[in-house]
Short mmCIF file of C-alpha atoms in Angstrom, two decimals:
data_model
loop_
_atom_site.label_atom_id
_atom_site.label_comp_id
_atom_site.label_asym_id
_atom_site.label_seq_id
_atom_site.Cartn_x
_atom_site.Cartn_y
_atom_site.Cartn_z
CA MET A 1 0.00 0.00 0.00
CA LEU A 2 1.29 3.46 -0.92
CA THR A 3 0.23 6.37 1.31
CA SER A 4 1.25 10.00 0.85
CA VAL A 5 1.26 12.38 3.81
CA THR A 6 1.03 16.01 2.74
CA GLY A 7 0.47 19.51 4.11
CA ILE A 8 -2.73 21.37 3.29
CA ASN A 9 -1.57 24.87 4.16
CA TRP A 10 1.78 26.70 4.47
CA GLY A 11 3.68 23.84 6.08
CA ASP A 12 4.39 23.19 9.78
CA GLU A 13 1.05 21.40 10.06
CA GLY A 14 2.40 18.47 12.09
CA LYS A 15 3.16 15.99 9.30
CA GLY A 16 6.13 14.58 11.20
CA ARG A 17 3.96 13.42 14.06
CA VAL A 18 1.41 11.80 11.77
CA ILE A 19 4.12 10.03 9.79
CA ASP A 20 5.87 8.85 12.96
CA LEU A 21 2.62 7.24 14.14
CA LEU A 22 1.85 5.69 10.74
CA ALA A 23 5.42 4.37 10.59
CA GLU A 24 4.63 2.01 13.47
CA ASN A 25 2.87 -0.19 10.91
CA ALA A 26 4.90 0.72 7.82
CA ASP A 27 7.90 -0.83 6.12
CA ILE A 28 9.36 2.17 4.27
CA VAL A 29 9.16 5.97 4.67
CA VAL A 30 10.34 8.15 1.75
CA ARG A 31 11.03 11.88 1.64
CA TYR A 32 10.30 12.83 -1.96
CA GLN A 33 11.10 16.55 -2.28
CA GLY A 34 12.74 19.50 -0.59
CA GLY A 35 15.93 19.60 1.42
CA ASN A 36 17.12 20.60 4.86
CA ASN A 37 14.74 23.57 4.84
CA ALA A 38 12.18 21.15 6.28
CA GLY A 39 11.63 20.95 10.01
CA HIS A 40 9.55 17.94 11.03
CA THR A 41 9.17 17.61 14.80
CA VAL A 42 8.58 14.22 16.40
CA VAL A 43 8.07 13.72 20.15
CA THR A 44 8.79 10.26 21.60
CA ASN A 45 9.65 8.78 24.99
CA GLN A 46 13.25 9.75 24.19
CA GLY A 47 12.34 13.42 23.83
CA LYS A 48 11.78 15.84 20.96
CA PHE A 49 13.50 15.29 17.62
CA VAL A 50 13.64 17.92 14.88
CA LEU A 51 14.36 16.32 11.49
CA ASN A 52 15.48 18.39 8.50
CA LEU A 53 16.56 15.76 5.96
CA LEU A 54 15.92 12.41 7.60
CA PRO A 55 12.40 10.99 7.14
CA SER A 56 10.13 10.97 10.17
CA GLY A 57 10.21 7.17 10.29
CA ILE A 58 13.88 7.18 11.26
CA LEU A 59 13.05 6.66 14.93
CA HIS A 60 11.63 3.21 14.18
CA SER A 61 14.35 0.55 13.92
CA ASN A 62 12.17 -1.70 11.77
CA VAL A 63 11.46 0.97 9.14
CA ILE A 64 13.65 1.65 6.10
CA CYS A 65 13.96 5.37 5.42
CA ILE A 66 14.80 6.81 2.01
CA LEU A 67 15.86 10.19 0.64
CA GLY A 68 14.21 10.08 -2.78
CA ASP A 69 15.05 11.23 -6.30
CA GLY A 70 13.28 14.58 -5.95
CA MET A 71 15.30 15.80 -2.97
CA VAL A 72 18.27 18.16 -2.78
CA VAL A 73 20.72 16.89 -0.17
CA ASP A 74 23.26 18.95 1.76
CA LEU A 75 25.76 16.23 2.69
CA GLU A 76 27.40 18.21 5.47
CA HIS A 77 24.01 18.84 7.08
CA LEU A 78 23.04 15.18 6.62
CA ALA A 79 26.21 13.98 8.34
CA ASN A 80 25.58 16.32 11.28
CA GLU A 81 21.93 15.31 11.54
CA ILE A 82 22.82 11.63 11.57
CA LYS A 83 25.40 12.25 14.31
CA GLN A 84 22.87 14.12 16.43
CA ILE A 85 20.40 11.27 16.10
CA GLU A 86 23.03 8.62 16.84
CA ASP A 87 24.22 10.56 19.89
CA ARG A 88 20.72 10.08 21.30
CA GLY A 89 20.83 6.32 20.85
CA ILE A 90 19.16 5.92 17.44
CA GLN A 91 21.11 3.50 15.28
CA ILE A 92 21.48 4.46 11.61
CA ASN A 93 23.10 2.24 9.01
CA PRO A 94 22.71 1.41 5.28
CA LYS A 95 20.01 -1.16 6.09
CA HIS A 96 18.00 1.51 7.88
CA LEU A 97 18.69 4.49 5.59
CA LYS A 98 19.08 4.63 1.82
CA LEU A 99 19.94 7.58 -0.42
CA SER A 100 18.79 7.82 -4.01
CA LYS A 101 21.65 8.02 -6.47
CA LYS A 102 19.44 10.38 -8.52
CA ALA A 103 18.97 12.92 -5.70
CA THR A 104 20.68 16.27 -6.28
CA ILE A 105 23.59 17.40 -4.12
CA SER A 106 23.05 20.79 -2.53
CA MET A 107 26.56 22.17 -2.89
CA PRO A 108 28.16 24.49 -0.30
CA TRP A 109 28.13 27.42 -2.72
CA HIS A 110 24.36 27.15 -2.98
CA ARG A 111 24.20 28.30 0.65
CA VAL A 112 26.58 31.14 -0.16
CA GLN A 113 24.39 32.29 -3.05
CA ASP A 114 21.25 32.09 -0.94
CA GLU A 115 22.81 34.17 1.82
CA LEU A 116 24.16 36.81 -0.57
CA GLU A 117 20.90 37.22 -2.46
CA GLU A 118 18.69 37.29 0.62
CA ASN A 119 20.97 39.93 2.14
CA ARG A 120 20.69 41.97 -1.07
CA LEU A 121 16.91 41.70 -1.08
CA GLU A 122 16.69 42.63 2.59
CA ARG A 123 18.37 45.94 1.86
CA THR A 124 15.54 46.77 -0.55
CA GLY A 125 12.74 45.32 1.60
CA SER A 126 12.09 42.56 -0.96
CA ALA A 127 13.32 39.46 0.90
CA PHE A 128 11.40 36.19 0.45
CA GLY A 129 12.07 34.91 3.94
CA SER A 130 14.46 32.22 2.72
CA THR A 131 15.94 29.72 5.18
CA ARG A 132 19.32 30.64 3.60
CA ARG A 133 20.13 26.96 3.19
CA GLY A 134 20.63 27.08 -0.56
CA ILE A 135 17.54 25.11 -1.55
CA ALA A 136 16.36 27.38 -4.37
CA TYR A 137 19.85 27.50 -5.87
CA ALA A 138 20.28 23.73 -5.66
CA TYR A 139 17.00 23.23 -7.55
CA SER A 140 17.88 25.96 -10.02
CA ASP A 141 21.19 24.29 -10.80
CA LYS A 142 19.46 20.91 -11.02
CA TYR A 143 17.30 22.15 -13.86
CA ARG A 144 20.24 23.93 -15.45
CA LYS A 145 22.23 20.66 -15.20
CA LYS A 146 24.96 22.46 -13.28
CA THR A 147 25.34 20.38 -10.15
CA LEU A 148 26.15 16.81 -9.14
CA ARG A 149 23.89 13.98 -8.07
CA LEU A 150 24.55 11.58 -5.22
CA GLY A 151 25.43 8.84 -7.68
CA ASP A 152 28.35 10.96 -8.88
CA LEU A 153 30.01 10.44 -5.49
CA LEU A 154 30.59 6.85 -6.55
CA HIS A 155 32.57 7.99 -9.60
CA LEU A 156 34.55 11.00 -8.40
CA ASP A 157 37.71 9.82 -10.15
CA ASP A 158 36.01 9.68 -13.54
CA THR A 159 37.27 12.25 -16.00
CA ALA A 160 33.70 13.14 -16.95
CA VAL A 161 32.75 13.99 -13.36
CA GLN A 162 35.90 16.06 -12.87
CA ALA A 163 35.23 17.93 -16.12
CA ARG A 164 31.64 18.65 -15.06
CA LEU A 165 32.79 20.02 -11.73
CA THR A 166 35.24 22.34 -13.49
CA THR A 167 32.47 23.55 -15.81
CA ILE A 168 30.13 24.07 -12.87
CA LEU A 169 32.69 26.24 -11.09
CA GLU A 170 33.32 28.31 -14.19
CA SER A 171 29.60 29.02 -14.43
CA LYS A 172 29.31 29.70 -10.70
CA ASN A 173 32.12 32.26 -10.89
CA LEU A 174 30.16 34.26 -13.43
CA GLU A 175 27.41 34.59 -10.83
CA LEU A 176 29.33 34.90 -7.57
CA ALA A 177 32.15 37.08 -8.85
CA GLY A 178 30.18 38.99 -11.48
CA CYS A 179 26.97 39.66 -9.53
CA TYR A 180 28.12 39.64 -5.91
CA HIS A 181 31.78 40.70 -6.28
CA GLN A 182 33.01 37.55 -4.56
CA GLU A 183 36.48 36.06 -4.90
CA PRO A 184 36.47 33.82 -8.01
CA MET A 185 36.81 30.12 -7.33
CA SER A 186 39.25 27.87 -9.16
CA TYR A 187 39.42 24.10 -9.33
CA PRO A 188 41.46 23.02 -7.56
CA GLY A 189 42.73 26.06 -5.68
CA ASN A 190 40.60 28.36 -3.60
CA ALA A 191 37.50 26.28 -4.32
CA SER A 192 38.91 24.01 -1.64
CA CYS A 193 36.78 25.81 0.94
CA TYR A 194 33.76 24.53 -0.99
CA TRP A 195 34.52 21.28 -2.77
CA THR A 196 37.69 19.37 -3.66
CA PRO A 197 38.47 15.76 -4.59
CA SER A 198 39.49 15.15 -1.00
CA LYS A 199 36.28 16.61 0.44
CA GLY A 200 34.24 14.81 -2.14
CA LEU A 201 36.10 11.61 -1.34
CA ARG A 202 35.23 11.97 2.33
CA CYS A 203 31.57 12.32 1.35
CA SER A 204 31.90 9.29 -0.90
CA GLU A 205 33.50 7.21 1.83
CA ARG A 206 30.88 8.34 4.35
CA PHE A 207 27.81 7.69 2.21
CA SER A 208 28.78 5.26 -0.56
CA LYS A 209 27.13 2.30 1.15
CA TYR A 210 23.91 4.30 1.55
CA ILE A 211 23.62 5.33 -2.11
CA CYS A 212 21.63 3.03 -4.40
CA ASP A 213 18.78 2.75 -6.90
CA THR A 214 16.05 3.50 -4.37
CA GLY A 215 13.29 3.70 -6.98
CA THR A 216 13.72 0.06 -7.96
CA PHE A 217 13.96 -0.87 -4.28
CA ILE A 218 10.63 0.85 -3.48
CA ASP A 219 8.90 -0.56 -6.56
CA LYS A 220 9.88 -4.12 -5.65
CA ALA A 221 8.75 -3.57 -2.06
CA LEU A 222 5.32 -2.42 -3.21
CA SER A 223 5.03 -5.42 -5.52
CA CYS A 224 5.68 -7.63 -2.49
CA GLY A 225 2.85 -5.99 -0.56
CA LYS A 226 4.97 -3.74 1.66
CA LYS A 227 3.54 -0.56 3.20
CA VAL A 228 5.24 2.60 1.94
CA ILE A 229 4.69 6.15 3.22
CA LEU A 230 5.63 9.16 1.12
CA GLU A 231 6.58 12.17 3.24
CA ALA A 232 6.07 15.68 1.89
CA GLN A 233 7.79 18.81 3.10
CA LEU A 234 5.87 22.10 3.54
CA GLY A 235 2.29 22.42 2.27
CA ALA A 236 0.16 23.11 -0.80
CA LEU A 237 0.37 26.89 -0.40
CA ARG A 238 4.16 26.68 -0.70
CA ASP A 239 4.13 24.52 -3.83
CA ILE A 240 6.22 25.95 -6.68
CA ASP A 241 3.28 25.74 -9.13
CA TYR A 242 0.15 25.92 -6.97
CA GLY A 243 1.38 28.00 -4.05
CA ILE A 244 1.42 31.76 -3.46
CA PHE A 245 4.15 32.52 -6.00
CA PRO A 246 6.85 33.77 -5.61
CA TYR A 247 6.57 33.10 -1.85
CA THR A 248 6.87 29.37 -2.37
CA SER A 249 9.36 26.58 -1.94
CA SER A 250 11.38 25.52 -4.99
CA SER A 251 9.90 22.04 -5.35
CA SER A 252 6.53 20.38 -5.73
CA THR A 253 4.85 19.72 -2.38
CA ILE A 254 1.77 18.21 -4.04
CA SER A 255 0.79 14.59 -3.43
CA ALA A 256 0.61 13.87 -7.18
CA TYR A 257 4.37 14.50 -7.36
CA GLY A 258 5.03 12.02 -4.53
CA PRO A 259 5.55 8.90 -6.66
CA ILE A 260 7.70 10.87 -9.11
CA GLY A 261 9.94 12.34 -6.41
CA ALA A 262 10.15 8.96 -4.71
CA GLY A 263 11.44 7.31 -7.89
CA ILE A 264 8.31 5.30 -8.74
CA PRO A 265 6.62 7.46 -11.42
CA GLY A 266 4.43 4.61 -12.63
CA ARG A 267 2.73 4.23 -9.25
CA HIS A 268 -0.24 6.07 -7.72
CA ALA A 269 -0.95 6.64 -4.04
CA ASP A 270 -3.67 4.45 -2.55
CA HIS A 271 -4.34 7.07 0.14
CA VAL A 272 -3.44 10.71 0.64
CA VAL A 273 -3.42 12.08 4.17
CA GLY A 274 -3.87 15.85 4.30
CA VAL A 275 -2.59 17.40 7.53
CA LEU A 276 -4.15 20.58 8.92
CA LYS A 277 -3.48 22.55 12.06
CA ALA A 278 -6.45 23.64 14.19
CA TYR A 279 -5.38 27.23 13.44
CA SER A 280 -3.22 28.87 10.76
CA THR A 281 0.55 29.32 10.86
CA CYS A 282 3.06 30.56 8.33
CA VAL A 283 6.84 31.04 8.22
CA GLY A 284 8.42 33.44 5.75
CA ALA A 285 7.23 36.39 3.73
CA GLY A 286 4.19 36.78 1.49
CA PRO A 287 0.43 37.25 1.87
CA PHE A 288 -1.14 35.69 4.96
CA VAL A 289 -4.72 36.87 5.36
CA ALA A 290 -5.25 35.05 8.67
CA GLU A 291 -2.95 37.30 10.68
CA ASN A 292 -5.23 40.25 9.84
CA ALA A 293 -8.15 38.59 11.61
CA VAL A 294 -6.94 39.00 15.19
CA SER A 295 -4.97 41.30 17.46
CA GLU A 296 -1.23 41.11 18.04
CA LYS A 297 -1.89 39.97 21.62
CA TRP A 298 -4.09 37.10 20.35
CA GLN A 299 -1.28 36.11 18.00
CA GLN A 300 1.39 36.29 20.69
CA ASP A 301 -0.70 34.27 23.17
CA LEU A 302 -1.35 31.58 20.56
CA ARG A 303 2.30 31.54 19.46
CA GLU A 304 3.42 30.94 23.02
CA ALA A 305 0.72 28.35 23.76
CA GLY A 306 1.51 26.38 20.60
CA GLY A 307 5.29 26.80 20.62
CA GLU A 308 5.02 28.31 17.16
CA PHE A 309 8.63 28.81 16.19
CA GLY A 310 10.09 27.33 13.01
CA ALA A 311 11.61 23.89 13.56
CA ALA A 312 14.24 24.46 10.86
CA THR A 313 15.04 28.12 11.56
CA GLY A 314 13.71 28.98 15.02
CA ARG A 315 11.88 31.98 13.54
CA PRO A 316 8.58 32.99 15.17
CA ARG A 317 5.72 31.75 13.01
CA ARG A 318 3.02 34.08 11.83
CA VAL A 319 -0.29 32.87 13.27
CA GLY A 320 -4.01 33.37 12.86
CA PRO A 321 -7.37 31.58 13.04
CA PHE A 322 -8.23 28.51 10.99
CA ASP A 323 -8.64 29.62 7.37
CA ALA A 324 -11.38 27.59 5.69
CA VAL A 325 -10.88 29.42 2.37
CA ALA A 326 -7.18 28.56 2.04
CA SER A 327 -7.74 25.07 3.49
CA ARG A 328 -10.39 24.13 0.92
CA TYR A 329 -7.94 25.10 -1.83
CA GLY A 330 -5.10 23.12 -0.26
CA LEU A 331 -7.34 20.12 0.20
CA ARG A 332 -8.29 20.23 -3.47
CA CYS A 333 -4.62 20.49 -4.52
CA GLN A 334 -3.64 17.49 -2.41
CA HIS A 335 -6.76 15.43 -3.24
CA ALA A 336 -6.65 14.02 0.29
CA ASP A 337 -9.02 11.23 1.25
CA LYS A 338 -7.94 11.25 4.92
CA ILE A 339 -7.57 14.38 7.06
CA ALA A 340 -5.51 14.83 10.22
CA LEU A 341 -6.13 17.87 12.46
CA THR A 342 -3.30 18.74 14.84
CA LYS A 343 -2.89 20.94 17.92
CA LEU A 344 -6.56 21.17 18.84
CA ASP A 345 -5.44 21.37 22.47
CA VAL A 346 -3.67 24.69 21.87
CA LEU A 347 -7.08 26.37 21.56
CA SER A 348 -8.33 24.99 24.89
CA SER A 349 -7.93 28.22 26.86
CA MET A 350 -9.98 30.38 24.48
CA LYS A 351 -13.44 31.59 25.41
CA GLU A 352 -14.29 32.23 21.76
CA ILE A 353 -12.52 30.82 18.71
CA PRO A 354 -12.54 32.68 15.39
CA ILE A 355 -12.71 30.89 12.04
CA ILE A 356 -12.14 32.53 8.66
CA THR A 357 -15.07 31.74 6.37
CA GLY A 358 -14.36 34.10 3.47
CA TYR A 359 -12.37 37.08 2.23
CA ASN A 360 -13.42 40.60 1.30
CA ASP A 361 -11.48 42.53 -1.32
CA PRO A 362 -12.13 45.84 -3.11
CA ASN A 363 -14.20 44.00 -5.74
CA GLY A 364 -16.47 42.16 -3.33
CA SER A 365 -16.46 38.95 -1.32
CA LEU A 366 -14.49 35.79 -2.06
CA VAL A 367 -15.16 32.26 -0.90
CA GLU A 368 -12.68 30.52 -3.20
CA PHE A 369 -8.94 30.83 -2.75
CA ASP A 370 -6.85 31.90 -5.75
CA PRO A 371 -3.09 32.21 -5.12
CA THR A 372 -2.81 34.61 -8.07
CA ASP A 373 -5.22 37.13 -6.51
CA ASN A 374 -3.94 40.21 -4.73
CA LEU A 375 -4.27 38.56 -1.33
CA ASP A 376 -2.63 41.49 0.44
CA SER A 377 -5.76 43.52 -0.33
CA CYS A 378 -8.07 40.92 1.23
CA THR A 379 -9.60 41.17 4.68
CA PRO A 380 -10.93 38.06 6.44
CA VAL A 381 -14.57 37.34 7.19
CA ILE A 382 -14.79 35.92 10.72
CA TYR A 383 -17.22 33.50 12.31
CA LYS A 384 -16.81 32.81 16.04
CA VAL A 385 -17.70 29.65 17.92
CA PRO A 386 -17.62 29.12 21.69
CA GLY A 387 -14.48 27.59 23.17
CA TRP A 388 -14.38 24.68 25.62
CA GLU A 389 -11.95 26.13 28.19
CA GLU A 390 -10.80 22.81 29.62
CA ASP A 391 -7.99 20.33 29.16
CA ILE A 392 -8.60 17.74 26.45
CA SER A 393 -5.28 15.87 26.47
CA HIS A 394 -6.87 12.87 28.21
CA CYS A 395 -9.54 12.37 25.51
CA ARG A 396 -9.06 9.24 23.39
CA THR A 397 -12.40 9.10 21.61
CA PHE A 398 -14.40 11.78 19.85
CA ASP A 399 -17.27 11.34 22.29
CA GLU A 400 -14.97 12.19 25.20
CA LEU A 401 -14.30 15.68 23.82
CA PRO A 402 -16.24 18.61 25.31
CA ALA A 403 -19.34 19.55 23.35
CA ASN A 404 -17.83 22.81 22.12
CA ALA A 405 -14.67 21.05 20.92
CA LYS A 406 -16.83 18.62 18.94
CA ASN A 407 -18.77 21.56 17.57
CA TYR A 408 -15.54 23.28 16.47
CA ILE A 409 -14.45 20.17 14.57
CA LYS A 410 -17.86 19.69 12.97
CA THR A 411 -17.92 23.35 11.94
CA ILE A 412 -14.57 22.94 10.20
CA GLU A 413 -15.75 19.74 8.53
CA ASP A 414 -18.82 21.51 7.18
CA MET A 415 -16.67 24.29 5.76
CA LEU A 416 -14.21 21.83 4.20
CA HIS A 417 -16.93 19.49 2.93
CA ALA A 418 -14.81 16.65 4.28
CA GLU A 419 -14.48 14.44 7.36
CA ILE A 420 -11.59 14.77 9.82
CA ASN A 421 -10.26 11.34 10.81
CA PHE A 422 -7.30 12.03 13.12
CA ILE A 423 -7.24 14.65 15.90
CA SER A 424 -4.27 15.42 18.14
CA VAL A 425 -5.20 16.61 21.62
CA GLY A 426 -1.76 17.05 23.16
CA ALA A 427 1.96 17.05 22.43
CA LYS A 428 2.69 13.57 23.73
CA ARG A 429 2.85 10.71 21.28
CA ASP A 430 -0.30 8.98 22.52
CA GLU A 431 -2.39 12.14 22.87
CA TYR A 432 -4.61 11.76 19.84
CA LEU A 433 -7.91 10.21 18.85
CA LEU A 434 -9.43 8.72 15.71
CA LYS A 435 -12.81 9.43 14.17
CA GLY A 436 -14.33 7.54 11.26
CA GLU A 437 -12.15 5.38 9.03
CA TRP A 438 -8.38 5.82 9.41
CA LEU A 439 -5.49 3.88 7.92
#
């Protein structure tokens, strides 16, 4: 069975937790896009783990985790992340973790470019809110065929690979030296601070046993009846094609891309889990109508109650009420047949809970979300429901929830025209309940 777990909104919806729980009964978990700009948080008996590159199933010793074809991989970051996990007693080896030989290497100079450009944009007030981890530049060079793939680490001595690296550096100098007045790089020579045969060799020695044809591996596993989970990074509103452009990620976060990014383009997901938060959050720049619905104090109180700081960057997240308009659009993009709602407990102290039911703009009212609209000109239409003002972390069935909590969920379901199947009621691993048919 092939299941894709995706974000419905701007990301940070709690996908890591859902995937970690589903991984208890899975055989393989595959990240299929993005890079170390992700920040999936998983809480276990061993504490809180923040995963940037490693799939959220990595904490299960019986699960094989894969970095798929569609990813961009910063090898230095990966090595550090593995060490941090191992230092906390999680064993990682080539049987437990596999890296696609078709995945793109996020080179050190991609981070340099990202930092330089974001600094330039900040001076003009035009910054995108980049994580400065080089993701956009790694994907750009992937499509320009001006970077290496993980499989190239297995052939670093080949003349063809060496020639490509020289050509890549020549091209990079035109950008770094010409546009940003940086010291030109040579190969070898002063490019040694970025990439040399010796540094590349260390990467090869470190990861060679992990690198393989993961697409064939996954395809054979599915043919044998194994359970495979595809893990997305970010959400529909950050998708490069369907998100709020240009305030998007640089890859496809949509479930339909999952099999492609995982290396199994001929397959289709049997189920798509769409993950929503019980309120709206957003990291980075760009339109975010929800934050205009409430006061700064409301936002700050919610941010503190929910611990809303970016897992990858530590930046405070922008917050607001649940946005039914944006969520319906994200749900349509992801074509989810199962819905998980996270962090319902964070709203437990509120006397009244606002929900965004529509937008107003200078031309009238809007009930359908269009990422190409001038969303900055929109004001939210608010509908308030009574809060429950009591702890719900002990609830393990829908019937155990307070009446007003059940009403809040049913109100959201009516607005989404869909049933919510999974509800988290606390931060601990077992603090959730199921409703209707789950996986």
